[in-house]
JSON list of C-alpha atoms in Angstrom, two decimals:
[
{"chain": "A", "resi": 1, "resn": "UNK", "atom": "CA", "xyz": [85.28, 122.28, 154.16]},
{"chain": "A", "resi": 2, "resn": "UNK", "atom": "CA", "xyz": [83.65, 123.92, 151.17]},
{"chain": "A", "resi": 3, "resn": "UNK", "atom": "CA", "xyz": [82.79, 121.99, 148.01]},
{"chain": "A", "resi": 4, "resn": "UNK", "atom": "CA", "xyz": [85.63, 123.82, 146.23]},
{"chain": "A", "resi": 5, "resn": "UNK", "atom": "CA", "xyz": [88.14, 122.82, 148.88]},
{"chain": "A", "resi": 6, "resn": "UNK", "atom": "CA", "xyz": [86.89, 119.23, 148.79]},
{"chain": "A", "resi": 7, "resn": "UNK", "atom": "CA", "xyz": [87.35, 119.04, 145.01]},
{"chain": "A", "resi": 8, "resn": "UNK", "atom": "CA", "xyz": [90.84, 120.55, 145.22]},
{"chain": "A", "resi": 9, "resn": "UNK", "atom": "CA", "xyz": [91.77, 118.13, 148.00]},
{"chain": "A", "resi": 10, "resn": "UNK", "atom": "CA", "xyz": [90.73, 115.14, 145.88]},
{"chain": "A", "resi": 11, "resn": "UNK", "atom": "CA", "xyz": [92.68, 116.45, 142.90]},
{"chain": "A", "resi": 12, "resn": "UNK", "atom": "CA", "xyz": [95.80, 117.01, 145.00]},
{"chain": "A", "resi": 13, "resn": "UNK", "atom": "CA", "xyz": [95.47, 113.55, 146.52]},
{"chain": "A", "resi": 14, "resn": "UNK", "atom": "CA", "xyz": [95.19, 111.96, 143.07]},
{"chain": "A", "resi": 15, "resn": "UNK", "atom": "CA", "xyz": [98.13, 113.89, 141.60]},
{"chain": "A", "resi": 16, "resn": "UNK", "atom": "CA", "xyz": [101.40, 111.96, 141.21]},
{"chain": "A", "resi": 17, "resn": "UNK", "atom": "CA", "xyz": [103.93, 112.61, 143.93]},
{"chain": "A", "resi": 18, "resn": "UNK", "atom": "CA", "xyz": [106.69, 113.24, 141.43]},
{"chain": "A", "resi": 19, "resn": "UNK", "atom": "CA", "xyz": [106.39, 114.56, 137.90]},
{"chain": "A", "resi": 20, "resn": "UNK", "atom": "CA", "xyz": [109.06, 113.72, 135.30]},
{"chain": "A", "resi": 21, "resn": "UNK", "atom": "CA", "xyz": [110.87, 116.79, 134.10]},
{"chain": "A", "resi": 22, "resn": "UNK", "atom": "CA", "xyz": [112.93, 115.51, 131.16]},
{"chain": "A", "resi": 23, "resn": "UNK", "atom": "CA", "xyz": [111.34, 114.61, 127.82]},
{"chain": "A", "resi": 24, "resn": "UNK", "atom": "CA", "xyz": [112.32, 110.93, 127.81]},
{"chain": "A", "resi": 25, "resn": "UNK", "atom": "CA", "xyz": [111.00, 110.28, 131.30]},
{"chain": "A", "resi": 26, "resn": "UNK", "atom": "CA", "xyz": [107.82, 112.19, 130.51]},
{"chain": "A", "resi": 27, "resn": "UNK", "atom": "CA", "xyz": [107.34, 110.16, 127.33]},
{"chain": "A", "resi": 28, "resn": "UNK", "atom": "CA", "xyz": [107.79, 106.92, 129.27]},
{"chain": "A", "resi": 29, "resn": "UNK", "atom": "CA", "xyz": [105.27, 108.07, 131.86]},
{"chain": "A", "resi": 30, "resn": "UNK", "atom": "CA", "xyz": [102.73, 108.81, 129.13]},
{"chain": "A", "resi": 31, "resn": "UNK", "atom": "CA", "xyz": [103.35, 105.41, 127.55]},
{"chain": "A", "resi": 32, "resn": "UNK", "atom": "CA", "xyz": [102.90, 103.73, 130.93]},
{"chain": "A", "resi": 33, "resn": "UNK", "atom": "CA", "xyz": [99.64, 105.61, 131.50]},
{"chain": "A", "resi": 34, "resn": "UNK", "atom": "CA", "xyz": [98.09, 104.58, 128.20]},
{"chain": "A", "resi": 35, "resn": "UNK", "atom": "CA", "xyz": [99.45, 101.02, 128.32]},
{"chain": "A", "resi": 36, "resn": "UNK", "atom": "CA", "xyz": [97.71, 100.61, 131.67]},
{"chain": "A", "resi": 37, "resn": "UNK", "atom": "CA", "xyz": [94.39, 101.86, 130.31]},
{"chain": "A", "resi": 38, "resn": "UNK", "atom": "CA", "xyz": [94.48, 99.74, 127.15]},
{"chain": "A", "resi": 39, "resn": "UNK", "atom": "CA", "xyz": [92.84, 96.32, 127.17]},
{"chain": "A", "resi": 40, "resn": "UNK", "atom": "CA", "xyz": [94.92, 93.27, 126.30]},
{"chain": "A", "resi": 41, "resn": "UNK", "atom": "CA", "xyz": [95.06, 92.59, 122.55]},
{"chain": "A", "resi": 42, "resn": "UNK", "atom": "CA", "xyz": [92.16, 90.47, 121.36]},
{"chain": "A", "resi": 43, "resn": "UNK", "atom": "CA", "xyz": [93.02, 87.03, 120.02]},
{"chain": "A", "resi": 44, "resn": "UNK", "atom": "CA", "xyz": [90.68, 87.60, 117.09]},
{"chain": "A", "resi": 45, "resn": "UNK", "atom": "CA", "xyz": [92.78, 89.11, 114.24]},
{"chain": "A", "resi": 46, "resn": "UNK", "atom": "CA", "xyz": [89.70, 90.95, 113.00]},
{"chain": "A", "resi": 47, "resn": "UNK", "atom": "CA", "xyz": [88.85, 92.51, 116.37]},
{"chain": "A", "resi": 48, "resn": "UNK", "atom": "CA", "xyz": [90.35, 95.89, 115.48]},
{"chain": "A", "resi": 49, "resn": "UNK", "atom": "CA", "xyz": [88.50, 95.88, 112.16]},
{"chain": "A", "resi": 50, "resn": "UNK", "atom": "CA", "xyz": [85.21, 95.14, 113.91]},
{"chain": "A", "resi": 51, "resn": "UNK", "atom": "CA", "xyz": [85.86, 97.89, 116.47]},
{"chain": "A", "resi": 52, "resn": "UNK", "atom": "CA", "xyz": [86.66, 100.31, 113.64]},
{"chain": "A", "resi": 53, "resn": "UNK", "atom": "CA", "xyz": [83.53, 99.26, 111.79]},
{"chain": "A", "resi": 54, "resn": "UNK", "atom": "CA", "xyz": [81.29, 99.83, 114.81]},
{"chain": "A", "resi": 55, "resn": "UNK", "atom": "CA", "xyz": [82.80, 103.24, 115.52]},
{"chain": "A", "resi": 56, "resn": "UNK", "atom": "CA", "xyz": [82.42, 104.40, 111.92]},
{"chain": "A", "resi": 57, "resn": "UNK", "atom": "CA", "xyz": [78.81, 103.24, 111.82]},
{"chain": "A", "resi": 58, "resn": "UNK", "atom": "CA", "xyz": [78.06, 105.16, 115.01]},
{"chain": "A", "resi": 59, "resn": "UNK", "atom": "CA", "xyz": [79.54, 108.24, 113.35]},
{"chain": "A", "resi": 60, "resn": "UNK", "atom": "CA", "xyz": [77.10, 107.99, 110.40]},
{"chain": "A", "resi": 61, "resn": "UNK", "atom": "CA", "xyz": [79.70, 106.68, 107.97]},
{"chain": "A", "resi": 62, "resn": "UNK", "atom": "CA", "xyz": [78.91, 103.77, 105.68]},
{"chain": "A", "resi": 63, "resn": "UNK", "atom": "CA", "xyz": [81.59, 101.17, 106.30]},
{"chain": "A", "resi": 64, "resn": "UNK", "atom": "CA", "xyz": [82.17, 97.53, 105.54]},
{"chain": "A", "resi": 65, "resn": "UNK", "atom": "CA", "xyz": [84.92, 94.92, 105.57]},
{"chain": "A", "resi": 66, "resn": "UNK", "atom": "CA", "xyz": [86.03, 93.22, 102.38]},
{"chain": "A", "resi": 67, "resn": "UNK", "atom": "CA", "xyz": [88.93, 91.01, 101.43]},
{"chain": "A", "resi": 68, "resn": "UNK", "atom": "CA", "xyz": [91.74, 92.18, 99.20]},
{"chain": "A", "resi": 69, "resn": "UNK", "atom": "CA", "xyz": [90.44, 90.36, 96.13]},
{"chain": "A", "resi": 70, "resn": "UNK", "atom": "CA", "xyz": [86.82, 91.46, 96.18]},
{"chain": "A", "resi": 71, "resn": "UNK", "atom": "CA", "xyz": [86.74, 95.03, 97.50]},
{"chain": "A", "resi": 72, "resn": "UNK", "atom": "CA", "xyz": [87.32, 96.79, 94.12]},
{"chain": "A", "resi": 73, "resn": "UNK", "atom": "CA", "xyz": [84.32, 95.10, 92.50]},
{"chain": "A", "resi": 74, "resn": "UNK", "atom": "CA", "xyz": [82.15, 95.66, 95.57]},
{"chain": "A", "resi": 75, "resn": "UNK", "atom": "CA", "xyz": [83.03, 99.33, 95.69]},
{"chain": "A", "resi": 76, "resn": "UNK", "atom": "CA", "xyz": [82.58, 99.82, 91.94]},
{"chain": "A", "resi": 77, "resn": "UNK", "atom": "CA", "xyz": [79.11, 98.30, 92.18]},
{"chain": "A", "resi": 78, "resn": "UNK", "atom": "CA", "xyz": [78.15, 100.59, 95.07]},
{"chain": "A", "resi": 79, "resn": "UNK", "atom": "CA", "xyz": [79.46, 103.67, 93.26]},
{"chain": "A", "resi": 80, "resn": "UNK", "atom": "CA", "xyz": [77.41, 102.83, 90.19]},
{"chain": "A", "resi": 81, "resn": "UNK", "atom": "CA", "xyz": [74.30, 102.23, 92.30]},
{"chain": "A", "resi": 82, "resn": "UNK", "atom": "CA", "xyz": [74.80, 105.59, 94.01]},
{"chain": "A", "resi": 83, "resn": "UNK", "atom": "CA", "xyz": [74.89, 107.38, 90.64]},
{"chain": "A", "resi": 84, "resn": "UNK", "atom": "CA", "xyz": [78.53, 108.40, 90.77]},
{"chain": "A", "resi": 85, "resn": "UNK", "atom": "CA", "xyz": [79.73, 109.43, 87.32]},
{"chain": "A", "resi": 86, "resn": "UNK", "atom": "CA", "xyz": [83.10, 111.11, 87.96]},
{"chain": "A", "resi": 87, "resn": "UNK", "atom": "CA", "xyz": [85.51, 109.80, 90.60]},
{"chain": "A", "resi": 88, "resn": "UNK", "atom": "CA", "xyz": [88.59, 111.77, 91.65]},
{"chain": "A", "resi": 89, "resn": "UNK", "atom": "CA", "xyz": [91.64, 109.66, 92.53]},
{"chain": "A", "resi": 90, "resn": "UNK", "atom": "CA", "xyz": [95.35, 109.13, 92.04]},
{"chain": "A", "resi": 91, "resn": "UNK", "atom": "CA", "xyz": [95.59, 106.44, 89.32]},
{"chain": "A", "resi": 92, "resn": "UNK", "atom": "CA", "xyz": [99.20, 105.64, 90.24]},
{"chain": "A", "resi": 93, "resn": "UNK", "atom": "CA", "xyz": [98.29, 104.20, 93.60]},
{"chain": "A", "resi": 94, "resn": "UNK", "atom": "CA", "xyz": [97.84, 100.39, 93.47]},
{"chain": "A", "resi": 95, "resn": "UNK", "atom": "CA", "xyz": [94.46, 100.55, 95.21]},
{"chain": "A", "resi": 96, "resn": "UNK", "atom": "CA", "xyz": [93.19, 103.20, 92.77]},
{"chain": "A", "resi": 97, "resn": "UNK", "atom": "CA", "xyz": [94.47, 101.19, 89.80]},
{"chain": "A", "resi": 98, "resn": "UNK", "atom": "CA", "xyz": [92.60, 98.13, 91.06]},
{"chain": "A", "resi": 99, "resn": "UNK", "atom": "CA", "xyz": [89.42, 100.16, 91.46]},
{"chain": "A", "resi": 100, "resn": "UNK", "atom": "CA", "xyz": [89.73, 101.66, 87.96]},
{"chain": "A", "resi": 101, "resn": "UNK", "atom": "CA", "xyz": [89.91, 98.14, 86.52]},
{"chain": "A", "resi": 102, "resn": "UNK", "atom": "CA", "xyz": [86.60, 97.33, 88.20]},
{"chain": "A", "resi": 103, "resn": "UNK", "atom": "CA", "xyz": [84.73, 100.54, 87.33]},
{"chain": "A", "resi": 104, "resn": "UNK", "atom": "CA", "xyz": [81.91, 100.27, 84.79]},
{"chain": "A", "resi": 105, "resn": "UNK", "atom": "CA", "xyz": [82.17, 102.46, 81.65]},
{"chain": "A", "resi": 106, "resn": "UNK", "atom": "CA", "xyz": [79.63, 104.90, 83.08]},
{"chain": "A", "resi": 107, "resn": "UNK", "atom": "CA", "xyz": [82.07, 106.02, 85.78]},
{"chain": "A", "resi": 108, "resn": "UNK", "atom": "CA", "xyz": [85.00, 108.18, 84.72]},
{"chain": "A", "resi": 109, "resn": "UNK", "atom": "CA", "xyz": [88.20, 108.13, 86.77]},
{"chain": "A", "resi": 110, "resn": "UNK", "atom": "CA", "xyz": [89.64, 111.63, 87.04]},
{"chain": "A", "resi": 111, "resn": "UNK", "atom": "CA", "xyz": [93.19, 112.41, 88.19]},
{"chain": "A", "resi": 112, "resn": "UNK", "atom": "CA", "xyz": [94.15, 115.56, 90.06]},
{"chain": "A", "resi": 113, "resn": "UNK", "atom": "CA", "xyz": [96.57, 116.51, 87.30]},
{"chain": "A", "resi": 114, "resn": "UNK", "atom": "CA", "xyz": [96.44, 120.31, 87.22]},
{"chain": "A", "resi": 115, "resn": "UNK", "atom": "CA", "xyz": [96.41, 123.21, 89.67]},
{"chain": "A", "resi": 116, "resn": "UNK", "atom": "CA", "xyz": [93.05, 123.74, 91.32]},
{"chain": "A", "resi": 117, "resn": "UNK", "atom": "CA", "xyz": [92.81, 127.25, 89.85]},
{"chain": "A", "resi": 118, "resn": "UNK", "atom": "CA", "xyz": [92.71, 125.73, 86.34]},
{"chain": "A", "resi": 119, "resn": "UNK", "atom": "CA", "xyz": [89.62, 123.58, 86.94]},
{"chain": "A", "resi": 120, "resn": "UNK", "atom": "CA", "xyz": [87.94, 124.82, 90.11]},
{"chain": "A", "resi": 121, "resn": "UNK", "atom": "CA", "xyz": [84.47, 125.10, 88.56]},
{"chain": "A", "resi": 122, "resn": "UNK", "atom": "CA", "xyz": [84.72, 121.64, 86.98]},
{"chain": "A", "resi": 123, "resn": "UNK", "atom": "CA", "xyz": [85.97, 120.20, 90.26]},
{"chain": "A", "resi": 124, "resn": "UNK", "atom": "CA", "xyz": [83.17, 121.66, 92.36]},
{"chain": "A", "resi": 125, "resn": "UNK", "atom": "CA", "xyz": [80.38, 121.13, 89.82]},
{"chain": "A", "resi": 126, "resn": "UNK", "atom": "CA", "xyz": [81.10, 117.75, 88.22]},
{"chain": "A", "resi": 127, "resn": "UNK", "atom": "CA", "xyz": [83.12, 115.54, 90.57]},
{"chain": "A", "resi": 128, "resn": "UNK", "atom": "CA", "xyz": [80.80, 113.23, 92.47]},
{"chain": "A", "resi": 129, "resn": "UNK", "atom": "CA", "xyz": [83.27, 111.46, 94.75]},
{"chain": "A", "resi": 130, "resn": "UNK", "atom": "CA", "xyz": [86.89, 111.48, 95.90]},
{"chain": "A", "resi": 131, "resn": "UNK", "atom": "CA", "xyz": [88.89, 108.33, 96.60]},
{"chain": "A", "resi": 132, "resn": "UNK", "atom": "CA", "xyz": [91.72, 108.15, 99.13]},
{"chain": "A", "resi": 133, "resn": "UNK", "atom": "CA", "xyz": [93.83, 105.44, 100.77]},
{"chain": "A", "resi": 134, "resn": "UNK", "atom": "CA", "xyz": [94.31, 106.02, 104.48]},
{"chain": "A", "resi": 135, "resn": "UNK", "atom": "CA", "xyz": [97.79, 105.76, 105.90]},
{"chain": "A", "resi": 136, "resn": "UNK", "atom": "CA", "xyz": [96.28, 104.01, 108.94]},
{"chain": "A", "resi": 137, "resn": "UNK", "atom": "CA", "xyz": [93.24, 103.99, 111.18]},
{"chain": "A", "resi": 138, "resn": "UNK", "atom": "CA", "xyz": [92.36, 104.40, 114.85]},
{"chain": "A", "resi": 139, "resn": "UNK", "atom": "CA", "xyz": [89.88, 101.69, 115.78]},
{"chain": "A", "resi": 140, "resn": "UNK", "atom": "CA", "xyz": [88.55, 103.09, 119.07]},
{"chain": "A", "resi": 141, "resn": "UNK", "atom": "CA", "xyz": [87.29, 106.28, 117.45]},
{"chain": "A", "resi": 142, "resn": "UNK", "atom": "CA", "xyz": [86.73, 105.14, 113.86]},
{"chain": "A", "resi": 143, "resn": "UNK", "atom": "CA", "xyz": [89.28, 107.65, 112.65]},
{"chain": "A", "resi": 144, "resn": "UNK", "atom": "CA", "xyz": [91.10, 107.61, 109.32]},
{"chain": "A", "resi": 145, "resn": "UNK", "atom": "CA", "xyz": [94.66, 108.92, 109.27]},
{"chain": "A", "resi": 146, "resn": "UNK", "atom": "CA", "xyz": [95.23, 110.49, 105.85]},
{"chain": "A", "resi": 147, "resn": "UNK", "atom": "CA", "xyz": [98.50, 111.99, 104.63]},
{"chain": "A", "resi": 148, "resn": "UNK", "atom": "CA", "xyz": [97.70, 114.19, 101.60]},
{"chain": "A", "resi": 149, "resn": "UNK", "atom": "CA", "xyz": [100.33, 114.62, 98.90]},
{"chain": "A", "resi": 150, "resn": "UNK", "atom": "CA", "xyz": [100.64, 116.29, 95.50]},
{"chain": "A", "resi": 151, "resn": "UNK", "atom": "CA", "xyz": [98.67, 113.57, 93.70]},
{"chain": "A", "resi": 152, "resn": "UNK", "atom": "CA", "xyz": [96.03, 113.24, 96.40]},
{"chain": "A", "resi": 153, "resn": "UNK", "atom": "CA", "xyz": [95.78, 116.68, 97.99]},
{"chain": "A", "resi": 154, "resn": "UNK", "atom": "CA", "xyz": [93.41, 117.51, 100.83]},
{"chain": "A", "resi": 155, "resn": "UNK", "atom": "CA", "xyz": [90.91, 118.68, 98.21]},
{"chain": "A", "resi": 156, "resn": "UNK", "atom": "CA", "xyz": [90.17, 115.07, 97.23]},
{"chain": "A", "resi": 157, "resn": "UNK", "atom": "CA", "xyz": [88.73, 114.24, 100.64]},
{"chain": "A", "resi": 158, "resn": "UNK", "atom": "CA", "xyz": [87.22, 117.67, 101.22]},
{"chain": "A", "resi": 159, "resn": "UNK", "atom": "CA", "xyz": [85.41, 118.97, 98.11]},
{"chain": "A", "resi": 160, "resn": "UNK", "atom": "CA", "xyz": [83.41, 116.11, 96.52]},
{"chain": "A", "resi": 161, "resn": "UNK", "atom": "CA", "xyz": [80.10, 115.38, 98.28]},
{"chain": "A", "resi": 162, "resn": "UNK", "atom": "CA", "xyz": [81.14, 111.74, 98.78]},
{"chain": "A", "resi": 163, "resn": "UNK", "atom": "CA", "xyz": [84.50, 110.72, 100.28]},
{"chain": "A", "resi": 164, "resn": "UNK", "atom": "CA", "xyz": [85.42, 107.09, 99.69]},
{"chain": "A", "resi": 165, "resn": "UNK", "atom": "CA", "xyz": [88.37, 105.77, 101.68]},
{"chain": "A", "resi": 166, "resn": "UNK", "atom": "CA", "xyz": [90.19, 102.47, 101.86]},
{"chain": "A", "resi": 167, "resn": "UNK", "atom": "CA", "xyz": [92.06, 101.49, 105.00]},
{"chain": "A", "resi": 168, "resn": "UNK", "atom": "CA", "xyz": [93.98, 98.25, 105.36]},
{"chain": "A", "resi": 169, "resn": "UNK", "atom": "CA", "xyz": [93.12, 96.24, 108.48]},
{"chain": "A", "resi": 170, "resn": "UNK", "atom": "CA", "xyz": [96.78, 95.60, 109.29]},
{"chain": "A", "resi": 171, "resn": "UNK", "atom": "CA", "xyz": [97.33, 99.38, 109.68]},
{"chain": "A", "resi": 172, "resn": "UNK", "atom": "CA", "xyz": [94.69, 99.81, 112.39]},
{"chain": "A", "resi": 173, "resn": "UNK", "atom": "CA", "xyz": [95.78, 100.97, 115.83]},
{"chain": "A", "resi": 174, "resn": "UNK", "atom": "CA", "xyz": [93.83, 100.65, 119.06]},
{"chain": "A", "resi": 175, "resn": "UNK", "atom": "CA", "xyz": [93.89, 104.37, 119.88]},
{"chain": "A", "resi": 176, "resn": "UNK", "atom": "CA", "xyz": [95.58, 107.68, 119.04]},
{"chain": "A", "resi": 177, "resn": "UNK", "atom": "CA", "xyz": [98.48, 107.13, 121.44]},
{"chain": "A", "resi": 178, "resn": "UNK", "atom": "CA", "xyz": [99.27, 103.74, 119.90]},
{"chain": "A", "resi": 179, "resn": "UNK", "atom": "CA", "xyz": [99.12, 105.27, 116.41]},
{"chain": "A", "resi": 180, "resn": "UNK", "atom": "CA", "xyz": [101.50, 108.08, 117.34]},
{"chain": "A", "resi": 181, "resn": "UNK", "atom": "CA", "xyz": [103.96, 105.71, 118.98]},
{"chain": "A", "resi": 182, "resn": "UNK", "atom": "CA", "xyz": [103.84, 102.93, 116.37]},
{"chain": "A", "resi": 183, "resn": "UNK", "atom": "CA", "xyz": [104.22, 105.35, 113.47]},
{"chain": "A", "resi": 184, "resn": "UNK", "atom": "CA", "xyz": [106.84, 107.42, 115.32]},
{"chain": "A", "resi": 185, "resn": "UNK", "atom": "CA", "xyz": [105.01, 110.70, 114.83]},
{"chain": "A", "resi": 186, "resn": "UNK", "atom": "CA", "xyz": [107.37, 112.63, 117.15]},
{"chain": "A", "resi": 187, "resn": "UNK", "atom": "CA", "xyz": [110.31, 111.71, 114.89]},
{"chain": "A", "resi": 188, "resn": "UNK", "atom": "CA", "xyz": [108.90, 113.49, 111.86]},
{"chain": "A", "resi": 189, "resn": "UNK", "atom": "CA", "xyz": [105.35, 114.62, 111.22]},
{"chain": "A", "resi": 190, "resn": "UNK", "atom": "CA", "xyz": [104.25, 115.30, 107.64]},
{"chain": "A", "resi": 191, "resn": "UNK", "atom": "CA", "xyz": [103.28, 118.88, 106.89]},
{"chain": "A", "resi": 192, "resn": "UNK", "atom": "CA", "xyz": [99.62, 117.92, 106.64]},
{"chain": "A", "resi": 193, "resn": "UNK", "atom": "CA", "xyz": [98.15, 114.93, 108.46]},
{"chain": "A", "resi": 194, "resn": "UNK", "atom": "CA", "xyz": [94.36, 114.74, 108.37]},
{"chain": "A", "resi": 195, "resn": "UNK", "atom": "CA", "xyz": [92.22, 112.81, 110.87]},
{"chain": "A", "resi": 196, "resn": "UNK", "atom": "CA", "xyz": [88.75, 112.00, 109.50]},
{"chain": "A", "resi": 197, "resn": "UNK", "atom": "CA", "xyz": [86.01, 110.69, 111.77]},
{"chain": "A", "resi": 198, "resn": "UNK", "atom": "CA", "xyz": [82.68, 110.46, 109.96]},
{"chain": "A", "resi": 199, "resn": "UNK", "atom": "CA", "xyz": [81.10, 112.78, 107.39]},
{"chain": "A", "resi": 200, "resn": "UNK", "atom": "CA", "xyz": [81.60, 116.52, 107.74]},
{"chain": "A", "resi": 201, "resn": "UNK", "atom": "CA", "xyz": [79.10, 117.93, 110.23]},
{"chain": "A", "resi": 202, "resn": "UNK", "atom": "CA", "xyz": [78.41, 120.97, 112.33]},
{"chain": "A", "resi": 203, "resn": "UNK", "atom": "CA", "xyz": [76.02, 122.06, 115.05]},
{"chain": "A", "resi": 204, "resn": "UNK", "atom": "CA", "xyz": [76.90, 125.73, 114.92]},
{"chain": "A", "resi": 205, "resn": "UNK", "atom": "CA", "xyz": [73.36, 126.87, 114.15]},
{"chain": "A", "resi": 206, "resn": "UNK", "atom": "CA", "xyz": [70.85, 126.32, 116.97]},
{"chain": "A", "resi": 207, "resn": "UNK", "atom": "CA", "xyz": [72.81, 123.18, 117.94]},
{"chain": "A", "resi": 208, "resn": "UNK", "atom": "CA", "xyz": [71.09, 121.30, 115.12]},
{"chain": "A", "resi": 209, "resn": "UNK", "atom": "CA", "xyz": [73.43, 118.77, 113.53]},
{"chain": "A", "resi": 210, "resn": "UNK", "atom": "CA", "xyz": [73.80, 119.30, 109.79]},
{"chain": "A", "resi": 211, "resn": "UNK", "atom": "CA", "xyz": [75.92, 117.12, 107.51]},
{"chain": "A", "resi": 212, "resn": "UNK", "atom": "CA", "xyz": [77.97, 118.37, 104.58]},
{"chain": "A", "resi": 213, "resn": "UNK", "atom": "CA", "xyz": [78.34, 121.96, 105.76]},
{"chain": "A", "resi": 214, "resn": "UNK", "atom": "CA", "xyz": [82.15, 122.10, 105.58]},
{"chain": "A", "resi": 215, "resn": "UNK", "atom": "CA", "xyz": [83.04, 118.99, 103.58]},
{"chain": "A", "resi": 216, "resn": "UNK", "atom": "CA", "xyz": [81.64, 115.71, 102.25]},
{"chain": "A", "resi": 217, "resn": "UNK", "atom": "CA", "xyz": [78.10, 114.89, 103.27]},
{"chain": "A", "resi": 218, "resn": "UNK", "atom": "CA", "xyz": [78.81, 111.16, 103.02]},
{"chain": "A", "resi": 219, "resn": "UNK", "atom": "CA", "xyz": [81.77, 108.97, 104.00]},
{"chain": "A", "resi": 220, "resn": "UNK", "atom": "CA", "xyz": [82.27, 105.43, 102.78]},
{"chain": "A", "resi": 221, "resn": "UNK", "atom": "CA", "xyz": [85.06, 103.34, 104.27]},
{"chain": "A", "resi": 222, "resn": "UNK", "atom": "CA", "xyz": [86.25, 99.95, 103.06]},
{"chain": "A", "resi": 223, "resn": "UNK", "atom": "CA", "xyz": [88.31, 98.07, 105.65]},
{"chain": "A", "resi": 224, "resn": "UNK", "atom": "CA", "xyz": [90.43, 95.72, 103.58]},
{"chain": "A", "resi": 225, "resn": "UNK", "atom": "CA", "xyz": [91.43, 92.39, 105.05]},
{"chain": "A", "resi": 226, "resn": "UNK", "atom": "CA", "xyz": [93.61, 89.88, 103.26]},
{"chain": "A", "resi": 227, "resn": "UNK", "atom": "CA", "xyz": [92.27, 87.26, 100.84]},
{"chain": "A", "resi": 228, "resn": "UNK", "atom": "CA", "xyz": [91.40, 84.92, 103.71]},
{"chain": "A", "resi": 229, "resn": "UNK", "atom": "CA", "xyz": [89.54, 87.57, 105.66]},
{"chain": "A", "resi": 230, "resn": "UNK", "atom": "CA", "xyz": [92.27, 88.04, 108.26]},
{"chain": "A", "resi": 231, "resn": "UNK", "atom": "CA", "xyz": [94.69, 90.88, 108.91]},
{"chain": "A", "resi": 232, "resn": "UNK", "atom": "CA", "xyz": [97.99, 89.01, 108.74]}
]
């Protein structure tokens, strides 16, 4: 038996004897597959946050956990220390409003209040950072799930050299399958759902990794727990 035949024989032997043909049965089979691969939920309520934190760090993002009361002041202090002077955000969002309250006078909060064509040069030349609130997160891969809208378009997380994101610990999912199922993605996907894992990077040229080629060079993520440092 050739090596090719041996490989094909193993694949055929491992293939399921019957394959579901209708959508519901296929969906159940996929759920069963991923449920079997997934470890039992950890008793520690912060386990998902710690997994998310480790994955983001491995991806060259700067991430930390903070409780709901202290994260705005912590983030404002870091922004000031990093020399940020103009921060793009949606001031209507509760998280953005809390951050604005904590910002020092030297940092200006800027809303995306006009078409990009009207202030493209200002946007590209003077905005130091963009602030977004993730819809959820995928702990296993350190991925932010962001749903852009009119007040926080994709530009906010794409153009400024620093992308700052907040994700609430209670919205973290173990993996992509759990996120899709828990948030019922098949029932109605938004027109633009963005998955962000680490700063923008590419290895297109001589396979040398370069950051900031197609988007933000830096990614900061605040994983927000509740006031007691738990996720409940």
